[in-house]
PDB file of C-alpha atoms and ligand atoms in Angstrom:
ATOM      1  CA  UNK E  85     -33.324   5.581 -14.798  1.00 93.00           C
ATOM      2  CA  UNK E  86     -32.737   2.861 -17.352  1.00 95.00           C
ATOM      3  CA  UNK E  87     -29.783   2.233 -19.647  1.00 97.00           C
ATOM      4  CA  UNK E  88     -31.030   0.209 -22.639  1.00 96.00           C
ATOM      5  CA  UNK E  89     -28.222  -1.433 -24.609  1.00 98.00           C
ATOM      6  CA  UNK E  90     -28.185  -3.527 -27.845  1.00 98.00           C
ATOM      7  CA  UNK E  91     -25.169  -4.981 -29.585  1.00 98.00           C
ATOM      8  CA  UNK E  92     -24.453  -5.646 -33.231  1.00 98.00           C
ATOM      9  CA  UNK E  93     -21.209  -6.180 -35.274  1.00 98.00           C
ATOM     10  CA  UNK E  94     -19.873  -5.696 -38.702  1.00 98.00           C
ATOM     11  CA  UNK E  95     -16.631  -6.908 -40.420  1.00 98.00           C
ATOM     12  CA  UNK E  96     -14.700  -4.285 -42.446  1.00 98.00           C
ATOM     13  CA  UNK E  97     -11.320  -3.212 -43.587  1.00 98.00           C
ATOM     14  CA  UNK E  98      -9.789   0.250 -43.086  1.00 98.00           C
ATOM     15  CA  UNK E  99      -6.610   2.194 -42.912  1.00 97.00           C
ATOM     16  CA  UNK E 100      -5.782   5.482 -41.241  1.00 96.00           C
ATOM     17  CA  UNK E 101      -4.624   8.425 -43.360  1.00 94.00           C
ATOM     18  CA  UNK E 102      -2.012  10.774 -42.018  1.00 92.00           C
ATOM     19  CA  UNK E 103      -0.929   8.209 -39.390  1.00 91.00           C
ATOM     20  CA  UNK E 104       2.464   6.597 -39.064  1.00 91.00           C
ATOM     21  CA  UNK E 105       2.273   3.141 -37.646  1.00 90.00           C
ATOM     22  CA  UNK E 106       0.650  -0.238 -38.255  1.00 88.00           C
ATOM     23  CA  UNK E 107      -2.718   1.270 -38.825  1.00 89.00           C
ATOM     24  CA  UNK E 108      -1.692   3.160 -41.958  1.00 92.00           C
ATOM     25  CA  UNK E 109      -1.816  -0.310 -43.683  1.00 95.00           C
ATOM     26  CA  UNK E 110      -4.998  -1.853 -44.925  1.00 97.00           C
ATOM     27  CA  UNK E 111      -6.296  -4.298 -42.295  1.00 97.00           C
ATOM     28  CA  UNK E 112      -9.568  -5.578 -40.952  1.00 97.00           C
ATOM     29  CA  UNK E 113     -11.594  -5.743 -37.746  1.00 97.00           C
ATOM     30  CA  UNK E 114     -14.787  -7.289 -36.444  1.00 98.00           C
ATOM     31  CA  UNK E 115     -16.241  -4.021 -35.117  1.00 98.00           C
ATOM     32  CA  UNK E 116     -18.497  -4.601 -32.189  1.00 98.00           C
ATOM     33  CA  UNK E 117     -21.005  -1.810 -31.671  1.00 98.00           C
ATOM     34  CA  UNK E 118     -23.208  -1.104 -28.643  1.00 98.00           C
ATOM     35  CA  UNK E 119     -25.999   1.492 -28.791  1.00 98.00           C
ATOM     36  CA  UNK E 120     -27.147   2.714 -25.435  1.00 98.00           C
ATOM     37  CA  UNK E 121     -30.430   4.694 -24.803  1.00 97.00           C
ATOM     38  CA  UNK E 122     -31.149   6.475 -21.578  1.00 96.00           C
ATOM     39  CA  UNK E 123     -34.687   6.508 -20.251  1.00 93.00           C
ATOM     40  CA  UNK E 124     -36.453   7.551 -17.145  1.00 90.00           C
ATOM     41  CA  UNK E 125     -39.698   5.576 -17.705  1.00 86.00           C
ATOM     42  CA  UNK E 126     -40.670   1.960 -18.554  1.00 84.00           C
ATOM     43  CA  UNK E 127     -44.298   2.761 -19.240  1.00 81.00           C
ATOM     44  CA  UNK E 128     -44.444   0.791 -22.505  1.00 80.00           C
ATOM     45  CA  UNK E 129     -45.491  -2.715 -21.357  1.00 84.00           C
ATOM     46  CA  UNK E 130     -42.777  -2.504 -18.712  1.00 87.00           C
ATOM     47  CA  UNK E 131     -40.122  -1.673 -21.212  1.00 87.00           C
ATOM     48  CA  UNK E 132     -38.163   1.515 -21.556  1.00 88.00           C
ATOM     49  CA  UNK E 133     -37.616   0.814 -25.197  1.00 92.00           C
ATOM     50  CA  UNK E 134     -38.172  -2.192 -27.432  1.00 91.00           C
ATOM     51  CA  UNK E 135     -34.866  -4.116 -27.993  1.00 94.00           C
ATOM     52  CA  UNK E 136     -36.187  -5.423 -31.333  1.00 95.00           C
ATOM     53  CA  UNK E 137     -36.698  -1.966 -32.753  1.00 94.00           C
ATOM     54  CA  UNK E 138     -33.404  -0.710 -31.473  1.00 95.00           C
ATOM     55  CA  UNK E 139     -31.438  -3.694 -32.866  1.00 97.00           C
ATOM     56  CA  UNK E 140     -33.154  -3.304 -36.300  1.00 97.00           C
ATOM     57  CA  UNK E 141     -32.319   0.385 -36.414  1.00 97.00           C
ATOM     58  CA  UNK E 142     -28.645  -0.163 -35.501  1.00 98.00           C
ATOM     59  CA  UNK E 143     -28.334  -3.114 -37.910  1.00 98.00           C
ATOM     60  CA  UNK E 144     -29.719  -0.926 -40.743  1.00 97.00           C
ATOM     61  CA  UNK E 145     -27.012   1.689 -40.095  1.00 98.00           C
ATOM     62  CA  UNK E 146     -24.219  -0.886 -39.952  1.00 98.00           C
ATOM     63  CA  UNK E 147     -25.315  -2.720 -43.067  1.00 98.00           C
ATOM     64  CA  UNK E 148     -23.572  -0.366 -45.505  1.00 97.00           C
ATOM     65  CA  UNK E 149     -20.220  -0.843 -43.610  1.00 98.00           C
ATOM     66  CA  UNK E 150     -20.297  -4.616 -43.576  1.00 98.00           C
ATOM     67  CA  UNK E 151     -17.630  -6.349 -45.717  1.00 98.00           C
ATOM     68  CA  UNK E 152     -16.467  -3.100 -47.119  1.00 98.00           C
ATOM     69  CA  UNK E 153     -13.259  -1.105 -47.032  1.00 98.00           C
ATOM     70  CA  UNK E 154     -14.556   1.827 -44.890  1.00 98.00           C
ATOM     71  CA  UNK E 155     -12.237   4.358 -46.530  1.00 98.00           C
ATOM     72  CA  UNK E 156     -14.520   4.011 -49.661  1.00 98.00           C
ATOM     73  CA  UNK E 157     -17.770   4.444 -47.777  1.00 98.00           C
ATOM     74  CA  UNK E 158     -19.052   7.939 -46.908  1.00 97.00           C
ATOM     75  CA  UNK E 159     -18.314   9.757 -44.707  1.00 98.00           C
ATOM     76  CA  UNK E 160     -15.017   7.846 -44.289  1.00 98.00           C
ATOM     77  CA  UNK E 161     -14.000   8.589 -47.911  1.00 97.00           C
ATOM     78  CA  UNK E 162     -13.359  12.076 -46.432  1.00 97.00           C
ATOM     79  CA  UNK E 163     -12.742  11.602 -42.681  1.00 97.00           C
ATOM     80  CA  UNK E 164     -10.565   8.879 -41.197  1.00 97.00           C
ATOM     81  CA  UNK E 165     -12.345   5.715 -40.265  1.00 98.00           C
ATOM     82  CA  UNK E 166     -11.014   5.750 -36.789  1.00 97.00           C
ATOM     83  CA  UNK E 167     -13.149   4.076 -34.011  1.00 97.00           C
ATOM     84  CA  UNK E 168     -13.810   7.651 -32.747  1.00 98.00           C
ATOM     85  CA  UNK E 169     -15.253   8.818 -36.073  1.00 98.00           C
ATOM     86  CA  UNK E 170     -17.170   5.539 -36.539  1.00 98.00           C
ATOM     87  CA  UNK E 171     -18.805   5.898 -33.100  1.00 98.00           C
ATOM     88  CA  UNK E 172     -19.766   9.519 -33.720  1.00 98.00           C
ATOM     89  CA  UNK E 173     -21.136   8.870 -37.176  1.00 98.00           C
ATOM     90  CA  UNK E 174     -23.290   5.956 -35.867  1.00 98.00           C
ATOM     91  CA  UNK E 175     -24.457   8.096 -32.919  1.00 98.00           C
ATOM     92  CA  UNK E 176     -25.913  10.858 -35.182  1.00 97.00           C
ATOM     93  CA  UNK E 177     -27.328   8.417 -37.710  1.00 97.00           C
ATOM     94  CA  UNK E 178     -29.116   6.486 -34.973  1.00 97.00           C
ATOM     95  CA  UNK E 179     -30.395   9.695 -33.374  1.00 97.00           C
ATOM     96  CA  UNK E 180     -31.881  10.739 -36.787  1.00 96.00           C
ATOM     97  CA  UNK E 181     -33.383   7.328 -37.485  1.00 94.00           C
ATOM     98  CA  UNK E 182     -35.066   6.975 -34.092  1.00 93.00           C
ATOM     99  CA  UNK E 183     -36.709  10.415 -34.543  1.00 92.00           C
ATOM    100  CA  UNK E 184     -38.716  11.813 -31.697  1.00 90.00           C
ATOM    101  CA  UNK E 185     -38.267   9.579 -28.637  1.00 88.00           C
ATOM    102  CA  UNK E 186     -40.550   9.459 -25.579  1.00 84.00           C
ATOM    103  CA  UNK E 187     -40.157  12.249 -23.024  1.00 84.00           C
ATOM    104  CA  UNK E 188     -36.783  12.238 -21.269  1.00 86.00           C
ATOM    105  CA  UNK E 189     -35.284   9.496 -23.461  1.00 93.00           C
ATOM    106  CA  UNK E 190     -32.229  10.005 -25.637  1.00 95.00           C
ATOM    107  CA  UNK E 191     -29.420   8.141 -27.358  1.00 97.00           C
ATOM    108  CA  UNK E 192     -26.829   8.096 -24.575  1.00 97.00           C
ATOM    109  CA  UNK E 193     -23.740   6.586 -26.181  1.00 98.00           C
ATOM    110  CA  UNK E 194     -22.328   4.510 -28.990  1.00 98.00           C
ATOM    111  CA  UNK E 195     -19.456   2.268 -28.137  1.00 98.00           C
ATOM    112  CA  UNK E 196     -17.220   0.725 -30.879  1.00 98.00           C
ATOM    113  CA  UNK E 197     -14.745  -2.087 -30.236  1.00 98.00           C
ATOM    114  CA  UNK E 198     -11.927  -2.544 -32.751  1.00 96.00           C
ATOM    115  CA  UNK E 199     -10.630  -5.514 -30.744  1.00 95.00           C
ATOM    116  CA  UNK E 200     -11.555  -7.115 -27.431  1.00 95.00           C
ATOM    117  CA  UNK E 201      -9.001  -4.784 -25.724  1.00 96.00           C
ATOM    118  CA  UNK E 202      -9.593  -1.504 -27.529  1.00 96.00           C
ATOM    119  CA  UNK E 203     -12.795   0.500 -27.751  1.00 98.00           C
ATOM    120  CA  UNK E 204     -14.170   4.064 -27.954  1.00 98.00           C
ATOM    121  CA  UNK E 205     -17.344   5.352 -26.393  1.00 98.00           C
ATOM    122  CA  UNK E 206     -18.871   8.468 -28.015  1.00 98.00           C
ATOM    123  CA  UNK E 207     -21.228  10.787 -26.102  1.00 97.00           C
ATOM    124  CA  UNK E 208     -22.066  14.267 -27.426  1.00 93.00           C
ATOM    125  CA  UNK E 209     -20.683  17.126 -25.393  1.00 82.00           C
TER     126      UNK E 209
HETATM  127 ZN1  LIG A 231      -7.717  -0.637 -37.481  1.00 73.25          ZN
END
């Protein structure tokens, strides 16, 4: 079994609605995002999945969040741009973009860091 990981980042502002504390105020993060695929085969030239393709797909998703206030970017104009919601949103967008993957392969998890000490990993139930 192989876990294939790529990392990208974006810089954005956000604030949390309905929350009392520091995060209700507008502030920024460098969001670090890791996409992880799980595969049971490396039949493609010895690779389970091409890093280049995976990085490009992830970067394409993150592009619309970069240097923006997330609260103005769908779906975060309606749901809170918490690290949890960001990770889940990226998970399903990446899953859609990658389309049909080779047998036994799937998007395993998306991890989003808001700071070097705080991160969330999303995996579907
Ligand atoms: Zn924050």
